PDB file of C-alpha atoms in Angstrom:
ATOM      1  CA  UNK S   1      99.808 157.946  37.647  1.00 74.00           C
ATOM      2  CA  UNK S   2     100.034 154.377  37.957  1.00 94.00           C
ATOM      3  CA  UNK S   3      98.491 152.226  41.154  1.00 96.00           C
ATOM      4  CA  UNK S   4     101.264 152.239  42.758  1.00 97.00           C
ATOM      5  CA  UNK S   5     102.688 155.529  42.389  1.00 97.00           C
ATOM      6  CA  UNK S   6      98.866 156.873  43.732  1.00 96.00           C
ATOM      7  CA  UNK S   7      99.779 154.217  46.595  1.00 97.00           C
ATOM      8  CA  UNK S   8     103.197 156.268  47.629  1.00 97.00           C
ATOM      9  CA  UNK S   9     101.736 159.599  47.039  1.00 95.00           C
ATOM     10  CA  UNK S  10      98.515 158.466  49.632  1.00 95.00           C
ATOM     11  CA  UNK S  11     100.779 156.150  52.199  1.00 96.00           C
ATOM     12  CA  UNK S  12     104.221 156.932  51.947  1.00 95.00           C
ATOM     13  CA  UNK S  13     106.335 159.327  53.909  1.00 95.00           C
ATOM     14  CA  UNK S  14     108.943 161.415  52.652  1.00 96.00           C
ATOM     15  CA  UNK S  15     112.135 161.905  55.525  1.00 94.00           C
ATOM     16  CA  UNK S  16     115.146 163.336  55.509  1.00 92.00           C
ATOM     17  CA  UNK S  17     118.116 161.914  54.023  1.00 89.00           C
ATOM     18  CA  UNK S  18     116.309 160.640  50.821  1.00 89.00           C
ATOM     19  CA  UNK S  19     114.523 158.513  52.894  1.00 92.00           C
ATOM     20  CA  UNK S  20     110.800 157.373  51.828  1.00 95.00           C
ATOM     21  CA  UNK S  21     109.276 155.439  53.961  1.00 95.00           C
ATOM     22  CA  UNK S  22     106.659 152.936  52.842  1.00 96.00           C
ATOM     23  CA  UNK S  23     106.655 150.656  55.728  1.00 94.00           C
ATOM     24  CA  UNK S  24     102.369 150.591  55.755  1.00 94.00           C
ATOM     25  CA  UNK S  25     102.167 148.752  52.837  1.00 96.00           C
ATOM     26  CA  UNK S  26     105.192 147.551  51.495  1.00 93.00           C
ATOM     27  CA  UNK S  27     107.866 146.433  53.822  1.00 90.00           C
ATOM     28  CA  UNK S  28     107.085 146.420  57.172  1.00 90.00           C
ATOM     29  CA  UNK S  29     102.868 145.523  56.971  1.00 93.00           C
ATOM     30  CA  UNK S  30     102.186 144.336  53.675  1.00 95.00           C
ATOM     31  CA  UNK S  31      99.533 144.829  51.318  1.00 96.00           C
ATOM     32  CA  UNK S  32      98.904 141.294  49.937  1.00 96.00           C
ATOM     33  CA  UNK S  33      96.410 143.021  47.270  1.00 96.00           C
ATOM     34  CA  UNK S  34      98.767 145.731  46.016  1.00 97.00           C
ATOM     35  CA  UNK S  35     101.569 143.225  45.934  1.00 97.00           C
ATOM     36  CA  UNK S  36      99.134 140.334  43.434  1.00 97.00           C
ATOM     37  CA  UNK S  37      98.812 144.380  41.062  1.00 97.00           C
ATOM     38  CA  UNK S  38     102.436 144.408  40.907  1.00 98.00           C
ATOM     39  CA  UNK S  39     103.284 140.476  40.247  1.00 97.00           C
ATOM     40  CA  UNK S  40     100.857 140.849  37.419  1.00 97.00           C
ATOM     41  CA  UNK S  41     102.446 144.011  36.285  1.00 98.00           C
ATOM     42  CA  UNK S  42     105.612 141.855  36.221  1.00 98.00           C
ATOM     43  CA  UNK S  43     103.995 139.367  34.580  1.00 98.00           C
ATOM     44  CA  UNK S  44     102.804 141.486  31.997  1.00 97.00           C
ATOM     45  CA  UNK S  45     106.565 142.939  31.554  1.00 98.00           C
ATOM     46  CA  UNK S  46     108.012 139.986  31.356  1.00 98.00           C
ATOM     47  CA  UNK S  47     106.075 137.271  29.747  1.00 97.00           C
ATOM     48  CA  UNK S  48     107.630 136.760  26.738  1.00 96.00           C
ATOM     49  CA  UNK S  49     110.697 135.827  29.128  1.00 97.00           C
ATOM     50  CA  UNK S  50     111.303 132.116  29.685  1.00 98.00           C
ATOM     51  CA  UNK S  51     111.264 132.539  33.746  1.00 98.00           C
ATOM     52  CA  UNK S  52     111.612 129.543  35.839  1.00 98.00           C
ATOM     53  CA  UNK S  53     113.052 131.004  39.063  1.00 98.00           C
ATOM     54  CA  UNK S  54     112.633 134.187  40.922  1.00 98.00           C
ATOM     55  CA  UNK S  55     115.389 135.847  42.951  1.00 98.00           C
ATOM     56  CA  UNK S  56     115.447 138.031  45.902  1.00 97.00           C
ATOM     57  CA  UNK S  57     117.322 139.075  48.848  1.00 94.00           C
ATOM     58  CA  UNK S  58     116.506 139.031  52.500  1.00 88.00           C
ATOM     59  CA  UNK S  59     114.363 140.210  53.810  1.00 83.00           C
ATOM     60  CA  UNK S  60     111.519 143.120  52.299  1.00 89.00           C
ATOM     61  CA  UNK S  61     112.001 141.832  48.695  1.00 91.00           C
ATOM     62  CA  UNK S  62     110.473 138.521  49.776  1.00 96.00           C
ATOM     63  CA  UNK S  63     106.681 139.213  49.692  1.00 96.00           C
ATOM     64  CA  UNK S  64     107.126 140.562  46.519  1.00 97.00           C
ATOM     65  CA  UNK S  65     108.855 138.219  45.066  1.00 98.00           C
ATOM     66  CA  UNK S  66     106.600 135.299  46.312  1.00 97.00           C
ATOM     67  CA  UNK S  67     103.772 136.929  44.585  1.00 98.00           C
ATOM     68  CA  UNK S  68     105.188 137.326  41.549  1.00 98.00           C
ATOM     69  CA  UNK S  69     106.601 133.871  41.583  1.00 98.00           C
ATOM     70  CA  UNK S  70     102.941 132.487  41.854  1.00 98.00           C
ATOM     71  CA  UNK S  71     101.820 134.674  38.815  1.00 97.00           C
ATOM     72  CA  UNK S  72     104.604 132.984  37.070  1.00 98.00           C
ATOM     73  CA  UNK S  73     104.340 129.449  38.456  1.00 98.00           C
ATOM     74  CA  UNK S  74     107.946 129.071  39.817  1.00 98.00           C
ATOM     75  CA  UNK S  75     109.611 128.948  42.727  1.00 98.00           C
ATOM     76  CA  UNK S  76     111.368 131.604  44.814  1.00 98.00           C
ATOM     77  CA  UNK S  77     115.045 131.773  45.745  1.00 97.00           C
ATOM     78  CA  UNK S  78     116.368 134.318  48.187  1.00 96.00           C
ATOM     79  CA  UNK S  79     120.047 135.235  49.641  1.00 94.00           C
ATOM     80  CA  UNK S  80     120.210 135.153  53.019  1.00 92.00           C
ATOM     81  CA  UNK S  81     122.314 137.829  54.854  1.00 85.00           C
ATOM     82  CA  UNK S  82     124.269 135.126  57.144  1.00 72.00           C
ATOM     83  CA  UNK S  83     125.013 131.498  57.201  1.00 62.00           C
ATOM     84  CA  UNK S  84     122.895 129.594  59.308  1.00 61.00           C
ATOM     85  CA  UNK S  85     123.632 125.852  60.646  1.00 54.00           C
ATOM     86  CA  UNK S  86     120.923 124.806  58.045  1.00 58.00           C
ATOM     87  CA  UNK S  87     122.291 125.528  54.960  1.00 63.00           C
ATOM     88  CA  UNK S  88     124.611 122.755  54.047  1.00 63.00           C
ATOM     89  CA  UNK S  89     127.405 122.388  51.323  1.00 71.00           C
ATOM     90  CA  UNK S  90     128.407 125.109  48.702  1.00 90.00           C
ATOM     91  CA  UNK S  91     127.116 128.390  48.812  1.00 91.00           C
ATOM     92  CA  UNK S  92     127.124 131.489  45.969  1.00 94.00           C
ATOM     93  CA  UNK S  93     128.710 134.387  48.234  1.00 92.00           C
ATOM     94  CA  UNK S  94     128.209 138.297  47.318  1.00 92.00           C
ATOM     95  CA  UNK S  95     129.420 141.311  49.201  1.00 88.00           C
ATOM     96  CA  UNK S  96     126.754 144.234  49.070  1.00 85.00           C
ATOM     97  CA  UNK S  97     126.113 147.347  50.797  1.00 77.00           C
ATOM     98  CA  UNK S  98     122.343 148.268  52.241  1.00 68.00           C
ATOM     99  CA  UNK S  99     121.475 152.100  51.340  1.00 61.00           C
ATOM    100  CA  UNK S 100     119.144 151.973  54.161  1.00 62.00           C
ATOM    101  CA  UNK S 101     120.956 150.130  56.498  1.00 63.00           C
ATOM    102  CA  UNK S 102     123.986 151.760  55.905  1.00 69.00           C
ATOM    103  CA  UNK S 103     126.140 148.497  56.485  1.00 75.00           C
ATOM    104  CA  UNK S 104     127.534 145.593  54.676  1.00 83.00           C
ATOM    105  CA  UNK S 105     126.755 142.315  54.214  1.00 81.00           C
ATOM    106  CA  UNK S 106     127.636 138.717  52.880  1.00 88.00           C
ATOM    107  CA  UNK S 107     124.650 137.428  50.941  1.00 91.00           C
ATOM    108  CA  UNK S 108     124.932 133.656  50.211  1.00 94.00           C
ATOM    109  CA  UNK S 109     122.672 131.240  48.397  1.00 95.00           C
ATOM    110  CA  UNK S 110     123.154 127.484  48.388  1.00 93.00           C
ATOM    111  CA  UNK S 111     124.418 126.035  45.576  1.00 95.00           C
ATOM    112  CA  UNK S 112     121.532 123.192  45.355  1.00 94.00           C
ATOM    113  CA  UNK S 113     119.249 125.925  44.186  1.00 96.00           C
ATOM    114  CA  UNK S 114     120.454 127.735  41.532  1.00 97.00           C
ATOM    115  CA  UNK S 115     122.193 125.737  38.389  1.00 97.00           C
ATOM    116  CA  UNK S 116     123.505 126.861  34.449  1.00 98.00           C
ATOM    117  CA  UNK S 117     120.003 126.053  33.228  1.00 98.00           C
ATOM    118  CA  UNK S 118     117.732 128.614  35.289  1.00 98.00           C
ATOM    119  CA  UNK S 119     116.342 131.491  33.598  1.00 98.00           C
ATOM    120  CA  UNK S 120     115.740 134.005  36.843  1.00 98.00           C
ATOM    121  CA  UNK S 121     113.853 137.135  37.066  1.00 98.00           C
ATOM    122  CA  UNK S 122     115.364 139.222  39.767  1.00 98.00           C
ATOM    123  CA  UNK S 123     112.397 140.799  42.130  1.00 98.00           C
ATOM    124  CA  UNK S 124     113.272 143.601  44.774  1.00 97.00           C
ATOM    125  CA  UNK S 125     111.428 146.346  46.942  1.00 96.00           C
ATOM    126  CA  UNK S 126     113.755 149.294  46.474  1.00 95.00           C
ATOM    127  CA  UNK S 127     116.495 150.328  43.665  1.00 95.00           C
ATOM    128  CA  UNK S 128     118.798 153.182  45.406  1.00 93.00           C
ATOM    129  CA  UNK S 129     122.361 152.395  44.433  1.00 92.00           C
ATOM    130  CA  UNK S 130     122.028 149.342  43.183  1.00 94.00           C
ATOM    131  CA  UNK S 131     124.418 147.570  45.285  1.00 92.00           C
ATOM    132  CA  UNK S 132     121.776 144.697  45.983  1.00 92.00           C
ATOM    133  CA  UNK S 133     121.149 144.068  42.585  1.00 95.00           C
ATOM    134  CA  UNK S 134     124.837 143.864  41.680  1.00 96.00           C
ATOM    135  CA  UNK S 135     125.156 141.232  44.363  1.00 95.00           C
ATOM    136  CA  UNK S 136     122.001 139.403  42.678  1.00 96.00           C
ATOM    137  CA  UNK S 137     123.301 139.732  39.545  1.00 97.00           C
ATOM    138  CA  UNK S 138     126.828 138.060  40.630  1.00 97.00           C
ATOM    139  CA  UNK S 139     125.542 135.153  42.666  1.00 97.00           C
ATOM    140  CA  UNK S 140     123.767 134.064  39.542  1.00 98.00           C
ATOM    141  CA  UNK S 141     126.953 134.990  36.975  1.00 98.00           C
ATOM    142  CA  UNK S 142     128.442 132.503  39.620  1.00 97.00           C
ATOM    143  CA  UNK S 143     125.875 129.737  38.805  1.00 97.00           C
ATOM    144  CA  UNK S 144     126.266 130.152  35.244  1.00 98.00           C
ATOM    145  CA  UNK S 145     122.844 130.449  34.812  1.00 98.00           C
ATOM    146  CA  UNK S 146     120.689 133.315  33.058  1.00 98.00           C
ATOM    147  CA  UNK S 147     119.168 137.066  34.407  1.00 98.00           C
ATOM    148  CA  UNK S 148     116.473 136.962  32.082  1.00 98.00           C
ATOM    149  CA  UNK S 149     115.241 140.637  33.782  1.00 98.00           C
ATOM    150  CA  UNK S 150     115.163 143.037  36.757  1.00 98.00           C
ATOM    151  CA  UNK S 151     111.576 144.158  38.621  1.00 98.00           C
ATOM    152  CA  UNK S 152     111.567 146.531  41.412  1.00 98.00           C
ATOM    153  CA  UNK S 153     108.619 148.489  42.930  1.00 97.00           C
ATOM    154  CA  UNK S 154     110.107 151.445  43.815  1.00 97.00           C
ATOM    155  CA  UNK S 155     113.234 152.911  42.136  1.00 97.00           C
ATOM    156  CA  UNK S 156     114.878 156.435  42.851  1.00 96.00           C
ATOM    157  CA  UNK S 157     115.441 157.476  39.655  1.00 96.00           C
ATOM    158  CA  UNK S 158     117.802 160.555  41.433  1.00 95.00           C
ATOM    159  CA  UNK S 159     120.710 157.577  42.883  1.00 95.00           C
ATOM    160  CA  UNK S 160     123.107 156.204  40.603  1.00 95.00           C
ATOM    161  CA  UNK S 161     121.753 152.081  40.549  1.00 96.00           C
ATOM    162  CA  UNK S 162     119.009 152.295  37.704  1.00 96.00           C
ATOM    163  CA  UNK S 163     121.630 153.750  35.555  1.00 97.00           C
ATOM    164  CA  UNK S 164     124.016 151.080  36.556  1.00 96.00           C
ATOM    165  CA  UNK S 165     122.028 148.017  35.795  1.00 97.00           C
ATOM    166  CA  UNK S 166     120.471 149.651  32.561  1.00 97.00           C
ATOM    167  CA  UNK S 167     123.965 149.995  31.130  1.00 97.00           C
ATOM    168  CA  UNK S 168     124.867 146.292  32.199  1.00 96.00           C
ATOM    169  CA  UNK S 169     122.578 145.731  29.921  1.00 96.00           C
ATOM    170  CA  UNK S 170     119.618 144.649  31.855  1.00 97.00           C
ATOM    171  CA  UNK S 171     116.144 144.709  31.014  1.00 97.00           C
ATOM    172  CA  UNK S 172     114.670 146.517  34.383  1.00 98.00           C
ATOM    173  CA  UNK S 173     111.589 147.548  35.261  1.00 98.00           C
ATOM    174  CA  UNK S 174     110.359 149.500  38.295  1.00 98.00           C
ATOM    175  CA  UNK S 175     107.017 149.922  38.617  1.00 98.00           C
ATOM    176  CA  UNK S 176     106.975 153.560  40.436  1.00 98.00           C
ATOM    177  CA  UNK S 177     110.522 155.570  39.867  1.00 98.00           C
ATOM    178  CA  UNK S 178     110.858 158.759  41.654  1.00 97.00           C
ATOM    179  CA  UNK S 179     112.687 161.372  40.389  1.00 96.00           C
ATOM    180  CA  UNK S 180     112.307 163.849  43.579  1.00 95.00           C
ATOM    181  CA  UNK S 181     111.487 164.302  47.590  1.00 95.00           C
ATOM    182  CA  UNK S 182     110.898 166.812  49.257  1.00 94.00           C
ATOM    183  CA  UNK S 183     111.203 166.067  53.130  1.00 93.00           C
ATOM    184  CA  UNK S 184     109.867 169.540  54.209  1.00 93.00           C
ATOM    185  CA  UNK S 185     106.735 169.440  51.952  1.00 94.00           C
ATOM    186  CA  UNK S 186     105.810 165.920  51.375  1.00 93.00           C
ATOM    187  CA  UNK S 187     106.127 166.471  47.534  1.00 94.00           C
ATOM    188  CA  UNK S 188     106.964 163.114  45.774  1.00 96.00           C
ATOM    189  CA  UNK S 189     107.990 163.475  41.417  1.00 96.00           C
ATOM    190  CA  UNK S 190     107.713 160.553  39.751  1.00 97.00           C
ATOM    191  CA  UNK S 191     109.433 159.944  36.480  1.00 95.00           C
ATOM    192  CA  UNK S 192     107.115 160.079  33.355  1.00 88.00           C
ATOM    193  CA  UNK S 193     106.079 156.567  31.751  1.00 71.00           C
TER     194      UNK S 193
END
């Protein structure tokens, strides 16, 4: 078991509805510690990648993804989930749906921040149906530049969006993918390295 799969089995909380909550360390308070474990682990996976921007999406995915972009020395882009009266010009626009949130939403980033000659690793908390990531995934297709990879703490391995991006093509890596959850017991299976 990995460090952060022994993190989930010791903080998380299985619910009903799929639901695994992981708001004491991950997305609500954040562990700052376990977060610099996994932007090395990302490091790790994707060094021989030639990463100069990380992407993310509003808003749990961004602690993550700042750590990582410090391991890698680059700087950190992330869609925002509405337009505000700060973000000027051209924008990148992608329609995707929130498993947990159960709604939709435009994503945009401006166009002065991603261009044909960025290499991006895509950084995320969760992977459920991969809706996110598909957004991600478009809003750089749109800026003609390059996904050079995928990193996600937690993925359920049981909903459809690992499978999706894996046969896009994508090199992905979750750190902790859980293959089962048992609400009434607790009981969290994780998927074999």
């Amino acid at each position: 078991m990995n460090f952060l799969e022994e993190r989930i089995v010791k903080d998380g909380i299985v619910k009903e509805g799929n639901i695994l909550k992981v708001d004491s360390f991950l997305n609500h308070q954040m562990d700052v510690t376990l977060f610099q474990q996994m932007g090395k682990e990302f490091q790790r996976r994707f060094a021989k990648k030639p990463i100069n921007k990380i992407l993310t999406i509003e808003a749990s995915g961004i602690g993550i993804a700042c750590i990582v972009a410090a391991c890698f020395g680059v700087p950190v882009v992330f869609a925002k989930k509405s337009k505000s009266v700060n973000i000027d010009g051209d924008v990148y626009l992608a329609e995707v749906e929130s498993f947990t949130h159960k709604c939709k939403n435009q994503v945009i980033v401006s166009k002065k921040f991603l261009h044909p000659e960025d290499h991006v690793l895509i950084i995320d908390d969760f992977l459920a149906n991969g809706c996110a990531l598909q957004g991600l995934i478009s809003i750089v297709q749109q800026a003609g530049a390059t996904v050079e990879g995928i990193g996600i703490a937690i993925e359920k391995g049981f909903q459809q969006g690992g499978k999706i991006i894996r046969n896009l093509g994508y090199q992905l890596e979750s750190l902790a993918i859980v293959d089962g959850m048992d609400a009434a017991t607790g009981k969290i299976v994780f998927r074999e390295a």
